[in-house]
Structure formats: structure tokens, C-alpha cells
Tab-separated table of C-alpha atoms and ligand atoms in Angstrom:
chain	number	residue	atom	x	y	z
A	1	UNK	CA	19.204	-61.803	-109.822
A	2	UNK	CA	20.428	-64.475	-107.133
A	3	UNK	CA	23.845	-64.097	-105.804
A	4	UNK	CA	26.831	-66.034	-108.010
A	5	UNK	CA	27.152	-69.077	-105.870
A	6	UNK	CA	30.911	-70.487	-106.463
A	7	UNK	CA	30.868	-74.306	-107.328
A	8	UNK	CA	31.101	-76.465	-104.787
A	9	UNK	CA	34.570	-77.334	-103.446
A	10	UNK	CA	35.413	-81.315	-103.530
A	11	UNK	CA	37.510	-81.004	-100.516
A	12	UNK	CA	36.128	-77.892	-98.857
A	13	UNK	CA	39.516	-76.538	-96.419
A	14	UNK	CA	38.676	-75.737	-92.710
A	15	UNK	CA	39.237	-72.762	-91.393
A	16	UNK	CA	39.401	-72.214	-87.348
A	17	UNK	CA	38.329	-68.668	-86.815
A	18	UNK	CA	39.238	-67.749	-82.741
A	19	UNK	CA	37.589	-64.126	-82.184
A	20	UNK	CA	35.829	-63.179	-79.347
A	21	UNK	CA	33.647	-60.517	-81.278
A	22	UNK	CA	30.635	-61.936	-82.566
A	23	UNK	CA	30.023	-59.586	-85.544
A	24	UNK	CA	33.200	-60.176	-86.674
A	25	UNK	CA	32.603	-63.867	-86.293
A	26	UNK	CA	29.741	-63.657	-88.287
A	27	UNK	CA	30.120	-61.500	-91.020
A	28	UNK	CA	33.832	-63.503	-91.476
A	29	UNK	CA	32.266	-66.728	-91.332
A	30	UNK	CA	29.600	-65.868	-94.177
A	31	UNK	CA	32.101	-64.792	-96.405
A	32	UNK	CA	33.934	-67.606	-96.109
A	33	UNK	CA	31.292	-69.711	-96.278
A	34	UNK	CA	30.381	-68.263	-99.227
A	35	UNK	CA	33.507	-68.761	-100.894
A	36	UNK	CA	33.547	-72.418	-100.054
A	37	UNK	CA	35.408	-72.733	-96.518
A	38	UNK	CA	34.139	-74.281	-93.933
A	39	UNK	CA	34.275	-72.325	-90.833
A	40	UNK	CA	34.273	-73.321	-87.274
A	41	UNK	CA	34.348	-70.137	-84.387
A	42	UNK	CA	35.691	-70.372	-81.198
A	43	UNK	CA	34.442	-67.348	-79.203
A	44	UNK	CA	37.717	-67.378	-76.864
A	45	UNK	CA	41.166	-68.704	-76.434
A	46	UNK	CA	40.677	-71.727	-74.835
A	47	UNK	CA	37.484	-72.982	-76.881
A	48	UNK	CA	40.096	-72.151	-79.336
A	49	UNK	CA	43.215	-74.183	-77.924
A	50	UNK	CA	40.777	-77.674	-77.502
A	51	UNK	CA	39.847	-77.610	-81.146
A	52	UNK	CA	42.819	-76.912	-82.826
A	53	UNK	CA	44.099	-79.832	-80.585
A	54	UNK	CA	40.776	-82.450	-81.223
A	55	UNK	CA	40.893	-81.188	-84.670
A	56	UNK	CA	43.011	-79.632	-86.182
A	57	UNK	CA	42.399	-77.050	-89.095
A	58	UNK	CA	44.153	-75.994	-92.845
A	59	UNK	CA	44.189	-72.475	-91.811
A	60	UNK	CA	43.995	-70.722	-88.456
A	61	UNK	CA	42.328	-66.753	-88.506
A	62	UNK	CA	43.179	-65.772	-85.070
A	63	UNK	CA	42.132	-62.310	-83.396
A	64	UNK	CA	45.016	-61.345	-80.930
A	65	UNK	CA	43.180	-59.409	-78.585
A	66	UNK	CA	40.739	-62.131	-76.734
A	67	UNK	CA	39.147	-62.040	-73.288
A	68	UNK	CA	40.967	-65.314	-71.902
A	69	UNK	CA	44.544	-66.503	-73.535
A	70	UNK	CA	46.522	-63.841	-75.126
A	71	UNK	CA	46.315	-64.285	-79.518
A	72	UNK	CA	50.466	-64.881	-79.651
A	73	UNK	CA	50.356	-67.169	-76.928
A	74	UNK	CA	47.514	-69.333	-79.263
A	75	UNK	CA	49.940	-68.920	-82.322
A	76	UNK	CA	52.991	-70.435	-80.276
A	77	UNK	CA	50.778	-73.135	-78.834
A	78	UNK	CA	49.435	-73.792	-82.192
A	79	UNK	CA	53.067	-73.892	-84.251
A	80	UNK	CA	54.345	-75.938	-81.334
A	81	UNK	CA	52.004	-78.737	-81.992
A	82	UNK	CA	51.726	-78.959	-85.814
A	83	UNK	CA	52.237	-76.339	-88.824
A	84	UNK	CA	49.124	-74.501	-89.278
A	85	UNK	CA	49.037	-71.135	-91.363
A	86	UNK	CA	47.962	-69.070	-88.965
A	87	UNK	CA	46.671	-64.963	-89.730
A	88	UNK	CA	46.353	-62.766	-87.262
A	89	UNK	CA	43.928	-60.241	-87.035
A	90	UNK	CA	45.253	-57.469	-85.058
A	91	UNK	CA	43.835	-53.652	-83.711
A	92	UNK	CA	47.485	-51.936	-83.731
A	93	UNK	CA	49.173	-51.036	-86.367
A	94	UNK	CA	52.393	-51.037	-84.191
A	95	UNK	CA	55.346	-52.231	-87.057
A	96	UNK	CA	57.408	-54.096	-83.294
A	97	UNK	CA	54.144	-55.876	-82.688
A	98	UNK	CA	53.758	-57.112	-86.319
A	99	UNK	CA	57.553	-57.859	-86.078
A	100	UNK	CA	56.706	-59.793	-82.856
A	101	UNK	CA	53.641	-61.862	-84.118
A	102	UNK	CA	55.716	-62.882	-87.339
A	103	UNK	CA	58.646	-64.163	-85.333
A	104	UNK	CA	56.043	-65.733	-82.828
A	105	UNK	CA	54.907	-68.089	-85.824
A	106	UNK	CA	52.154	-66.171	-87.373
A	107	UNK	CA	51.919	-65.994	-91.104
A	108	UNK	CA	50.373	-63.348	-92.077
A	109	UNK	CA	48.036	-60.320	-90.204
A	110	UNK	CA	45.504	-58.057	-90.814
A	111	UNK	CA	45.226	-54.601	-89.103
A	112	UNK	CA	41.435	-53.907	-88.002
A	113	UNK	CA	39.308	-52.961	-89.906
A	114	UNK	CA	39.448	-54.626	-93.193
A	115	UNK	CA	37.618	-55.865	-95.376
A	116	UNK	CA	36.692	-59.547	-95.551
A	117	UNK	CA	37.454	-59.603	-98.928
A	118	UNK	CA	41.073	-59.252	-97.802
A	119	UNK	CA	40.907	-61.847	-95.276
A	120	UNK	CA	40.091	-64.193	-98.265
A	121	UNK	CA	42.777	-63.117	-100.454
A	122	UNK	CA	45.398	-64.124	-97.913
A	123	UNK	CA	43.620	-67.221	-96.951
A	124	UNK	CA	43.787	-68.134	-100.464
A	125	UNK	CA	47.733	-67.375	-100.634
A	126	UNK	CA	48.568	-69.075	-97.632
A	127	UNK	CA	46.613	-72.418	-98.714
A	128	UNK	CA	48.301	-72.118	-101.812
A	129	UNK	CA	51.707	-71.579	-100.602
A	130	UNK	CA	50.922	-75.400	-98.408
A	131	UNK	CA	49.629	-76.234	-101.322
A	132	UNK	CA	52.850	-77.026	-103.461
A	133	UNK	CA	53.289	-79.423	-100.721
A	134	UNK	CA	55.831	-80.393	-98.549
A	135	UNK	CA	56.483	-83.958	-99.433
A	136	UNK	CA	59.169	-85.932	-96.881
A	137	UNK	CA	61.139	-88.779	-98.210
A	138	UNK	CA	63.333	-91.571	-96.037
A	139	UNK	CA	64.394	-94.218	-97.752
A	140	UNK	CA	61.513	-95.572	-100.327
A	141	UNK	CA	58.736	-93.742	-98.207
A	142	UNK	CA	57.223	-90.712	-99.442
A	143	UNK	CA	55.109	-88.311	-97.000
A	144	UNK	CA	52.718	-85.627	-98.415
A	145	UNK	CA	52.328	-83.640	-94.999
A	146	UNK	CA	49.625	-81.753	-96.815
A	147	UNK	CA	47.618	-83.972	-98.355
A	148	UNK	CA	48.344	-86.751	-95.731
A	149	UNK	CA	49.125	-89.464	-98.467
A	150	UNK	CA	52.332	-91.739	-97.592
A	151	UNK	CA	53.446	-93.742	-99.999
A	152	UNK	CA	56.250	-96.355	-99.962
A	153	UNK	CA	57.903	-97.938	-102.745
A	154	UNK	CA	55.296	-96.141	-104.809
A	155	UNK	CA	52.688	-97.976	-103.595
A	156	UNK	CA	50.034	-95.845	-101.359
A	157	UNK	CA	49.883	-97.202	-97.807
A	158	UNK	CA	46.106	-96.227	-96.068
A	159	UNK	CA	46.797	-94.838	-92.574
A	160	UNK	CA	44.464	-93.158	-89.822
A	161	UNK	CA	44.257	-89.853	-88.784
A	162	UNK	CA	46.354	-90.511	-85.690
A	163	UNK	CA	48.436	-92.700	-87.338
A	164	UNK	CA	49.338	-90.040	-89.678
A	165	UNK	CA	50.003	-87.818	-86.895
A	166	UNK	CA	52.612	-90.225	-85.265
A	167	UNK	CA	54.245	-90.877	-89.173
A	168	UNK	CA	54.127	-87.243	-89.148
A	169	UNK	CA	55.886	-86.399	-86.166
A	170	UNK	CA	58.541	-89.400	-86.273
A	171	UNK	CA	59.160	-87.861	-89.824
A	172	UNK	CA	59.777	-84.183	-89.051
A	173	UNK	CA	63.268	-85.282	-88.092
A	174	UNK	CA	64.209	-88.286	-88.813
A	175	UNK	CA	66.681	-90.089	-86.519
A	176	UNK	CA	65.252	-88.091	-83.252
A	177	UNK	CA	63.818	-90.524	-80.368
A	178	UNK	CA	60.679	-89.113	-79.404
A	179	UNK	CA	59.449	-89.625	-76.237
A	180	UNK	CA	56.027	-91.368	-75.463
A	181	UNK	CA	55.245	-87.996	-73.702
A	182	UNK	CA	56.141	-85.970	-76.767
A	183	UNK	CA	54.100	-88.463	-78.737
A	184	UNK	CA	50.351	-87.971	-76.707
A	185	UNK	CA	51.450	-84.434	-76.386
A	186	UNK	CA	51.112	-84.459	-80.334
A	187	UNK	CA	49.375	-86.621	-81.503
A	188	UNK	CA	46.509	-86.650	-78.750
A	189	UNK	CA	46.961	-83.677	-77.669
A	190	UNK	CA	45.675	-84.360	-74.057
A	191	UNK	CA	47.495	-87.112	-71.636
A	192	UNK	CA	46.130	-90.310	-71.395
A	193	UNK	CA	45.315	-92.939	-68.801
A	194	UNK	CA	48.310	-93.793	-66.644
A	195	UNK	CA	49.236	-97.427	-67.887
A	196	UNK	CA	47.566	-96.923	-71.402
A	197	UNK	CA	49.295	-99.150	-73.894
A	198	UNK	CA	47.350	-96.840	-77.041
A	199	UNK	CA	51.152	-95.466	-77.970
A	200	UNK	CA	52.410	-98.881	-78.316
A	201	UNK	CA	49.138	-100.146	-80.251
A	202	UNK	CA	49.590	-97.145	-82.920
A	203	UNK	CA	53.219	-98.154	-83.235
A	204	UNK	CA	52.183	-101.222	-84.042
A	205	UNK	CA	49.701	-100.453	-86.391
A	206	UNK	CA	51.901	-98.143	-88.493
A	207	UNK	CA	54.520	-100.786	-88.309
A	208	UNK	CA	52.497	-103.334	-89.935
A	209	UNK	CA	51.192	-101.443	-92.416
A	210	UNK	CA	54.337	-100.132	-94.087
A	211	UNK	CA	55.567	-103.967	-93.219
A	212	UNK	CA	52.281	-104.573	-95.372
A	213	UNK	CA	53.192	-102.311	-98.295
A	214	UNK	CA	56.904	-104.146	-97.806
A	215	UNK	CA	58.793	-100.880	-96.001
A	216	UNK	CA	61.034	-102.775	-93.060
A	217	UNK	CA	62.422	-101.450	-90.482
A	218	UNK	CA	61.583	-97.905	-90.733
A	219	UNK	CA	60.288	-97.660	-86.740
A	220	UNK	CA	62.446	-97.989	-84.227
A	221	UNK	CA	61.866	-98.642	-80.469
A	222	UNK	CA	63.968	-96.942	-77.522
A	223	UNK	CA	63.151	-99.570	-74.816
A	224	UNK	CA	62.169	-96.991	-72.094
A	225	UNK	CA	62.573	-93.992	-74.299
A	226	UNK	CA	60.495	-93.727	-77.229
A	227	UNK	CA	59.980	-94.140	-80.769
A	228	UNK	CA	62.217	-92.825	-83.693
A	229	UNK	CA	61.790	-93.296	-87.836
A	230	UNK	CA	64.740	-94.107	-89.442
A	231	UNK	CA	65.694	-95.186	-92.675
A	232	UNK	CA	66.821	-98.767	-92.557
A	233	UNK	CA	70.449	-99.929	-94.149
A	234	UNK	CA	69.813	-100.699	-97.093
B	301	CA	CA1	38.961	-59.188	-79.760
């Protein structure tokens, strides 16, 4: 009898496993793949790092123990630049080290061994707990940070990744001036060129796009500071 394949997922989630044991890698990445995840492996930290930054996924598995960064330095790395679920797969049981991780920003861990089963069962809890979705609303805009749809005034306004990301950030709280500096750091995750106006042009962009969908007023430019989102006086 041929193994029960599960039906196809429509939007398949992405899960970023960092562990720098390649049995593990493997056997975790079948069963996920088998249950409809798709599964990238980074063999060490900083493989790791540069994907979660180029592209970042639903749902970080994270093995603490790795030859080059240490795990709880990836989670804080990770939290600090976007919220990721992140589970930890851990080889001590030690209750102040699981205290430690979960203050550090991980969500959930798994002593070693265990069985991949397991794995998927918090996976599945985790995506679900995103899944009720955080939506963000200023003024007559309305940001699903899960799903990545924005709305305003009802009507659905079609942004880029990285303008997402920048809606995103400017969003988290409302009000703040964020720097240009904080903005790569998040959004591109890498500095750019010296002199690059690619800030500014994204600004833009977003701006004329909610100006599209008839939301005025909502970005604000520092002159030598940043950017801030703000809901306009009515
Ligand atoms: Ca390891």
C-alpha cells in the first residue's frame, strides 16, 4: 500500500530548520516535507542568520548547540528583526536553561531526542497561534502582519515584499520616528550603498499607493531623522 500522501497545501508555510547535524536535518526535513512544509536547512549559525535576513521564514526550528553562533544568540537576532515563532531544539534538560531560552524569545523547545512527530505537533500550534492573526489598525488602515494584506478604507492596497516590511515596521508603533538606519537594518537586513536614495524611493512608493487607495497623510518624514506612520487628524 503507498504511503497516505496529505493533500497538497495552497500556501505551503516555510520552515527554516538551523542544525548543524545532518541526520537530524534530514530525517526533520522529510517529515516535514511530508506533512506539507517546505523546509530550507542551514547547516550552521551564520548560513542561518543570512537567510532568515534575505528571507525570512513562518516558523524557525533552531538547534541551540551549533558549531559557529551560539542557538540563543540566533533567537535574539531573529526576534530583534521581525516576529518569527521560533522552537528550539535543545540537548539539556536543565529547567534555568529552558527558563533562559523562553525569556530570550524562543517559543517553544524540544529536549533531544524526540520524536519528529512532536516537532510537528508544535509547529502546527505555533502556526496556529499566528494564525488568528495579529491585525494593526491606524486610522482607516488595516494591517494583517500575518497574512501581509493591508487594507485601507476597506479597500485592499497591493504592496511589495519590502514595502510590507517598511508598513510593517512604521506600524509596530505608531508615532515612533524610525531612523533610515533602523529602516535597512529591517527591512534589508544588510547596509546599503553610502548615498543610496532606495529608503526614500520605498517611502515613496508606499506613500502613493495608500494616496492611491485614498489614505493621506499616514507617512511622515523627519527631515534628517527618519520616517514615522501616523494617523492623520482627521
Ligand atoms: Ca548541534
Amino acid at each position: 500500500m503507498p504511503p497516505e500522501t496529505p493533500p497538497p497545501q495552497e500556501d505551503p508555510k516555510r520552515v527554516l530548520l538551523i542544525e548543524d547535524d545532518p541526520e537530524i536535518a534530514r530525517l526533520l526535513e522529510a517529515e516535514l516535507g511530508e506533512a506539507g512544509f517546505l523546509v530550507e536547512w542551514a547547516p550552521n549559525g551564520m548560513q542561518g542568520l543570512v537567510r532568515l535576513r534575505e528571507d525570512p521564514p513562518d516558523l524557525l526550528v533552531l538547534d541551540l548547540g551549533l558549531p559557529d553562533i551560539d542557538g540563543a544568540e540566533i533567537a535574539r537576532r531573529a526576534k530583534q528583526s521581525g516576529d518569527v515563532p521560533i522552537i528550539v531544539l535543545t540537548a539539556t534538560d536543565a529547567v534555568e536553561r529552558k527558563v533562559q531560552l523562553l525569556l530570550g524569545g524562543a517559543d517553544d523547545y524540544l529536549t533531544k531526542p524526540f520524536h519528529p512527530a512532536e516537532l510537528l505537533a508544535r509547529i502546527q500550534v505555533q502556526l496556529r497561534g499566528r494564525s488568528t492573526g495579529e491585525v494593526r489598525r491606524i486610522g482607516e488602515l488595516e494591517i494583517e502582519v500575518e497574512t501581509r494584506r493591508v487594507r485601507a478604507g476597506g479597500q485592499e492596497v497591493a504592496l511589495s515584499p519590502k514595502e510590507f516590511a517598511l508598513l510593517e515596521l512604521l506600524s509596530s508603533r505608531p508615532g515612533r520616528v524610525f531612523s533610515r538606519d533602523e529602516i535597512v537594518r529591517h527591512v534589508w537586513g544588510k547596509p546599503l550603498d553610502s548615498g543610496s536614495n532606495v529608503v526614500d524611493v520605498h517611502i515613496a512608493n508606499l506613500r502613493s499607493k495608500l494616496r492611491d487607495a485614498g489614505a493621506y497623510g499616514y507617512l511622515r518624514t523627519v527631515r534628517g531623522v527618519g520616517y514615522a506612520l501616523r494617523k492623520p487628524p482627521a
